[in-house]
Amino acid sequence: MGQSYKIDRIHLITYKGKKKKTFKSLRCRYIAKSQIVNCLAQSQTFEYVNFRGSLFKQVSFKNAVFSGCDFWGATFNKCQFQNAIFRDCVFMACKFKDCDFSGATFSYSTIVNTNLSECHNIDITTGIFQYRTYPKCKLSPELENALANLHDNRYLRKNKLLYLSDKKYNELNIFLLQKRFHDKLPKLLCELDSHSTAKITTYKKLERTLQKLDQAAII
């Protein structure tokens, strides 16, 4: 699979003795392998942002809101999440070191293969579906064909939402979609092939797009 898209990365670093920079609100962005170091993100809002492989060190996310965001392989070192809100987010194989989650709340979020032992004061008793290992999914011939039709979709490929590589499926996302749509999934993915996917940057954005297609079919 040849890379035919621009990598969208953010490098925001506050050096010693300088005024702290602000990591500002974002929406529908894929900022793979970004670096945010010693910055402020207090009370900022992040909607449908894909943080795949990004590094955050000494960042204050106090009172920040994360909605429909993906964190695959993201690293957080000495970050503050006091009173932050996480809605419909996916954490996959993330690394946390000495992070404060006092007062943070989660709703409809998924955490996979992630050690939370250094997430201090985190409350995962509600609002979280937690999987210790990466899920496996069974693909029907119909689903395989639907996925094959979307194999070269520019935006889904860039954001690695259905395929992680040329031949490797994103089984976590497919597993979650199967839980949500069951036998309807192949038909919905085929319908998606005739619609714009330019703003589909995260799992939740994909799910909601398919949900709208499902509702339109019912109507």
Short mmCIF file of C-alpha atoms in Angstrom, two decimals:
data_model
loop_
_atom_site.label_atom_id
_atom_site.label_comp_id
_atom_site.label_asym_id
_atom_site.label_seq_id
_atom_site.Cartn_x
_atom_site.Cartn_y
_atom_site.Cartn_z
CA MET A 1 0.00 0.00 0.00
CA GLY A 2 1.73 3.19 -1.13
CA GLN A 3 1.49 6.28 1.00
CA SER A 4 -0.34 8.96 -0.98
CA TYR A 5 -1.34 11.33 1.80
CA LYS A 6 0.22 13.98 3.97
CA ILE A 7 1.09 13.10 7.56
CA ASP A 8 -0.50 15.61 9.91
CA ARG A 9 1.75 16.03 12.95
CA ILE A 10 2.02 18.59 15.71
CA HIS A 11 5.28 19.34 17.50
CA LEU A 12 4.58 21.66 20.40
CA ILE A 13 7.36 21.93 22.97
CA THR A 14 7.90 24.50 25.70
CA TYR A 15 11.58 24.76 26.51
CA LYS A 16 12.94 25.54 29.95
CA GLY A 17 12.55 29.15 31.01
CA LYS A 18 9.93 29.93 28.35
CA LYS A 19 6.24 30.69 28.77
CA LYS A 20 4.20 27.52 28.43
CA LYS A 21 2.61 27.01 25.05
CA THR A 22 -1.06 26.11 24.69
CA PHE A 23 -2.23 22.94 22.97
CA LYS A 24 -5.48 24.27 21.52
CA SER A 25 -8.79 22.58 20.74
CA LEU A 26 -8.97 20.32 17.69
CA ARG A 27 -11.71 18.62 15.69
CA CYS A 28 -11.58 15.82 13.10
CA ARG A 29 -7.78 15.64 12.93
CA TYR A 30 -5.34 12.77 12.49
CA ILE A 31 -2.18 13.85 14.29
CA ALA A 32 -0.20 10.62 14.28
CA LYS A 33 3.13 10.60 16.13
CA SER A 34 2.81 14.15 17.40
CA GLN A 35 4.88 15.45 20.32
CA ILE A 36 3.36 17.72 22.95
CA VAL A 37 5.78 18.53 25.78
CA ASN A 38 5.44 20.82 28.81
CA CYS A 39 2.30 22.55 27.51
CA LEU A 40 -1.14 23.63 28.68
CA ALA A 41 -4.36 22.14 27.34
CA GLN A 42 -6.64 23.21 30.17
CA SER A 43 -10.35 23.42 29.32
CA GLN A 44 -9.64 22.61 25.66
CA THR A 45 -11.98 20.41 23.60
CA PHE A 46 -10.85 17.57 21.35
CA GLU A 47 -13.49 16.03 19.09
CA TYR A 48 -12.84 13.04 16.83
CA VAL A 49 -9.07 13.50 17.08
CA ASN A 50 -6.88 10.51 16.28
CA PHE A 51 -3.80 10.65 18.53
CA ARG A 52 -2.19 7.45 17.19
CA GLY A 53 1.39 7.01 18.40
CA SER A 54 1.58 10.50 19.92
CA LEU A 55 3.75 11.46 22.90
CA PHE A 56 2.54 13.72 25.70
CA LYS A 57 4.89 14.76 28.49
CA GLN A 58 4.06 17.12 31.35
CA VAL A 59 0.88 18.35 29.70
CA SER A 60 -1.99 19.73 31.76
CA PHE A 61 -5.37 18.54 30.46
CA LYS A 62 -7.28 19.85 33.48
CA ASN A 63 -10.99 20.27 32.66
CA ALA A 64 -10.38 19.21 29.05
CA VAL A 65 -13.06 17.35 27.10
CA PHE A 66 -12.24 14.42 24.80
CA SER A 67 -15.12 13.27 22.61
CA GLY A 68 -14.86 10.39 20.16
CA CYS A 69 -11.04 10.36 20.22
CA ASP A 70 -8.68 7.47 19.43
CA PHE A 71 -5.50 6.82 21.41
CA TRP A 72 -3.59 3.94 19.79
CA GLY A 73 -0.09 3.47 21.16
CA ALA A 74 -0.10 6.93 22.73
CA THR A 75 2.32 7.68 25.59
CA PHE A 76 1.50 9.95 28.52
CA ASN A 77 4.28 10.91 30.95
CA LYS A 78 3.51 13.03 34.03
CA CYS A 79 0.30 14.45 32.55
CA GLN A 80 -2.59 15.94 34.51
CA PHE A 81 -6.20 15.02 33.73
CA GLN A 82 -7.97 16.46 36.76
CA ASN A 83 -11.71 16.77 36.06
CA ALA A 84 -11.22 15.87 32.40
CA ILE A 85 -14.13 14.28 30.52
CA PHE A 86 -13.73 11.31 28.16
CA ARG A 87 -16.73 10.40 25.99
CA ASP A 88 -16.76 7.61 23.39
CA CYS A 89 -12.95 7.30 23.34
CA VAL A 90 -10.77 4.29 22.49
CA PHE A 91 -7.45 3.61 24.24
CA MET A 92 -5.38 0.82 22.68
CA ALA A 93 -1.93 -0.25 23.96
CA CYS A 94 -1.30 3.11 25.61
CA LYS A 95 1.44 3.82 28.14
CA PHE A 96 0.90 5.97 31.22
CA LYS A 97 3.56 7.08 33.69
CA ASP A 98 2.74 9.11 36.79
CA CYS A 99 -0.50 10.67 35.48
CA ASP A 100 -3.20 12.24 37.68
CA PHE A 101 -6.84 11.45 36.83
CA SER A 102 -8.45 12.94 39.94
CA GLY A 103 -12.08 13.77 39.19
CA ALA A 104 -11.86 12.57 35.57
CA THR A 105 -14.99 10.88 34.21
CA PHE A 106 -15.50 8.33 31.44
CA SER A 107 -18.56 7.37 29.42
CA TYR A 108 -18.91 4.76 26.67
CA SER A 109 -15.14 4.45 26.37
CA THR A 110 -13.03 1.38 25.52
CA ILE A 111 -9.62 0.54 26.98
CA VAL A 112 -7.63 -2.34 25.44
CA ASN A 113 -4.31 -3.89 26.43
CA THR A 114 -3.38 -0.89 28.57
CA ASN A 115 -1.82 -0.86 32.04
CA LEU A 116 -3.54 1.73 34.24
CA SER A 117 -1.43 1.20 37.38
CA GLU A 118 0.21 4.64 37.04
CA CYS A 119 -3.06 6.43 36.33
CA HIS A 120 -3.45 7.85 39.82
CA ASN A 121 -6.97 8.27 41.22
CA ILE A 122 -8.58 6.98 38.04
CA ASP A 123 -12.16 5.71 38.38
CA ILE A 124 -12.93 2.94 35.89
CA THR A 125 -15.94 1.53 37.74
CA THR A 126 -18.36 3.13 35.30
CA GLY A 127 -18.34 4.23 31.69
CA ILE A 128 -15.54 1.92 30.53
CA PHE A 129 -15.38 -1.35 28.59
CA GLN A 130 -12.00 -2.89 29.35
CA TYR A 131 -10.30 -5.68 27.39
CA ARG A 132 -7.05 -7.18 28.63
CA THR A 133 -6.10 -8.50 25.21
CA TYR A 134 -6.64 -7.40 21.63
CA PRO A 135 -9.99 -8.79 20.39
CA LYS A 136 -10.28 -11.15 17.44
CA CYS A 137 -13.21 -11.02 15.07
CA LYS A 138 -14.78 -13.51 12.70
CA LEU A 139 -15.38 -12.26 9.18
CA SER A 140 -18.16 -13.57 7.00
CA PRO A 141 -17.59 -13.66 3.21
CA GLU A 142 -19.98 -10.70 2.91
CA LEU A 143 -17.98 -8.67 5.43
CA GLU A 144 -14.68 -9.57 3.76
CA ASN A 145 -16.04 -8.33 0.44
CA ALA A 146 -17.33 -5.10 1.99
CA LEU A 147 -13.95 -4.45 3.61
CA ALA A 148 -12.16 -5.22 0.35
CA ASN A 149 -14.25 -2.56 -1.40
CA LEU A 150 -12.97 0.02 1.12
CA HIS A 151 -9.37 -1.22 1.07
CA ASP A 152 -8.06 1.70 -0.98
CA ASN A 153 -10.29 4.39 0.49
CA ARG A 154 -7.88 7.28 0.99
CA TYR A 155 -9.16 8.58 4.31
CA LEU A 156 -10.01 5.29 5.99
CA ARG A 157 -6.57 4.04 4.97
CA LYS A 158 -4.81 7.14 6.30
CA ASN A 159 -6.56 6.89 9.66
CA LYS A 160 -6.09 3.09 9.78
CA LEU A 161 -9.72 2.56 10.74
CA LEU A 162 -10.38 -0.71 8.89
CA TYR A 163 -6.86 -1.78 7.89
CA LEU A 164 -3.67 -1.42 9.91
CA SER A 165 -1.54 -2.28 6.91
CA ASP A 166 -1.97 -3.49 3.35
CA LYS A 167 -3.13 -6.96 4.45
CA LYS A 168 -3.82 -6.61 8.18
CA TYR A 169 -7.30 -5.73 9.39
CA ASN A 170 -7.98 -3.36 12.28
CA GLU A 171 -9.66 -6.14 14.21
CA LEU A 172 -10.44 -3.99 17.23
CA ASN A 173 -12.52 -1.53 15.22
CA ILE A 174 -14.20 -4.30 13.25
CA PHE A 175 -14.96 -6.13 16.51
CA LEU A 176 -16.55 -2.99 17.96
CA LEU A 177 -18.54 -2.39 14.77
CA GLN A 178 -19.80 -5.97 14.83
CA LYS A 179 -21.00 -5.47 18.40
CA ARG A 180 -22.86 -2.35 17.33
CA PHE A 181 -24.36 -3.35 13.97
CA HIS A 182 -24.28 -7.17 13.92
CA ASP A 183 -25.43 -8.59 10.55
CA LYS A 184 -26.09 -5.10 9.14
CA LEU A 185 -22.39 -4.24 9.06
CA PRO A 186 -21.49 -5.56 5.56
CA LYS A 187 -24.40 -3.71 3.94
CA LEU A 188 -23.59 -0.47 5.77
CA LEU A 189 -19.93 -0.62 4.75
CA CYS A 190 -20.97 -1.16 1.14
CA GLU A 191 -23.21 1.90 1.41
CA LEU A 192 -20.36 3.89 2.94
CA ASP A 193 -18.33 3.25 -0.20
CA SER A 194 -20.57 5.69 -2.09
CA HIS A 195 -20.31 8.50 0.49
CA SER A 196 -17.58 10.94 1.49
CA THR A 197 -15.24 9.72 4.22
CA ALA A 198 -13.09 12.85 4.40
CA LYS A 199 -14.12 13.69 7.97
CA ILE A 200 -13.99 10.16 9.38
CA THR A 201 -10.89 10.30 11.57
CA THR A 202 -11.68 7.99 14.51
CA TYR A 203 -13.60 4.85 15.38
CA LYS A 204 -16.51 6.78 16.89
CA LYS A 205 -16.84 9.04 13.86
CA LEU A 206 -16.97 5.93 11.67
CA GLU A 207 -19.59 4.33 13.91
CA ARG A 208 -21.79 7.42 13.89
CA THR A 209 -21.52 7.75 10.12
CA LEU A 210 -22.69 4.15 9.71
CA GLN A 211 -25.46 4.78 12.21
CA LYS A 212 -26.76 7.68 10.10
CA LEU A 213 -26.71 5.46 7.01
CA ASP A 214 -28.63 2.81 8.94
CA GLN A 215 -31.23 5.32 10.07
CA ALA A 216 -31.60 6.71 6.55
CA ALA A 217 -32.26 3.19 5.24
CA ILE A 218 -34.99 2.68 7.85
CA ILE A 219 -36.67 5.96 6.94
#
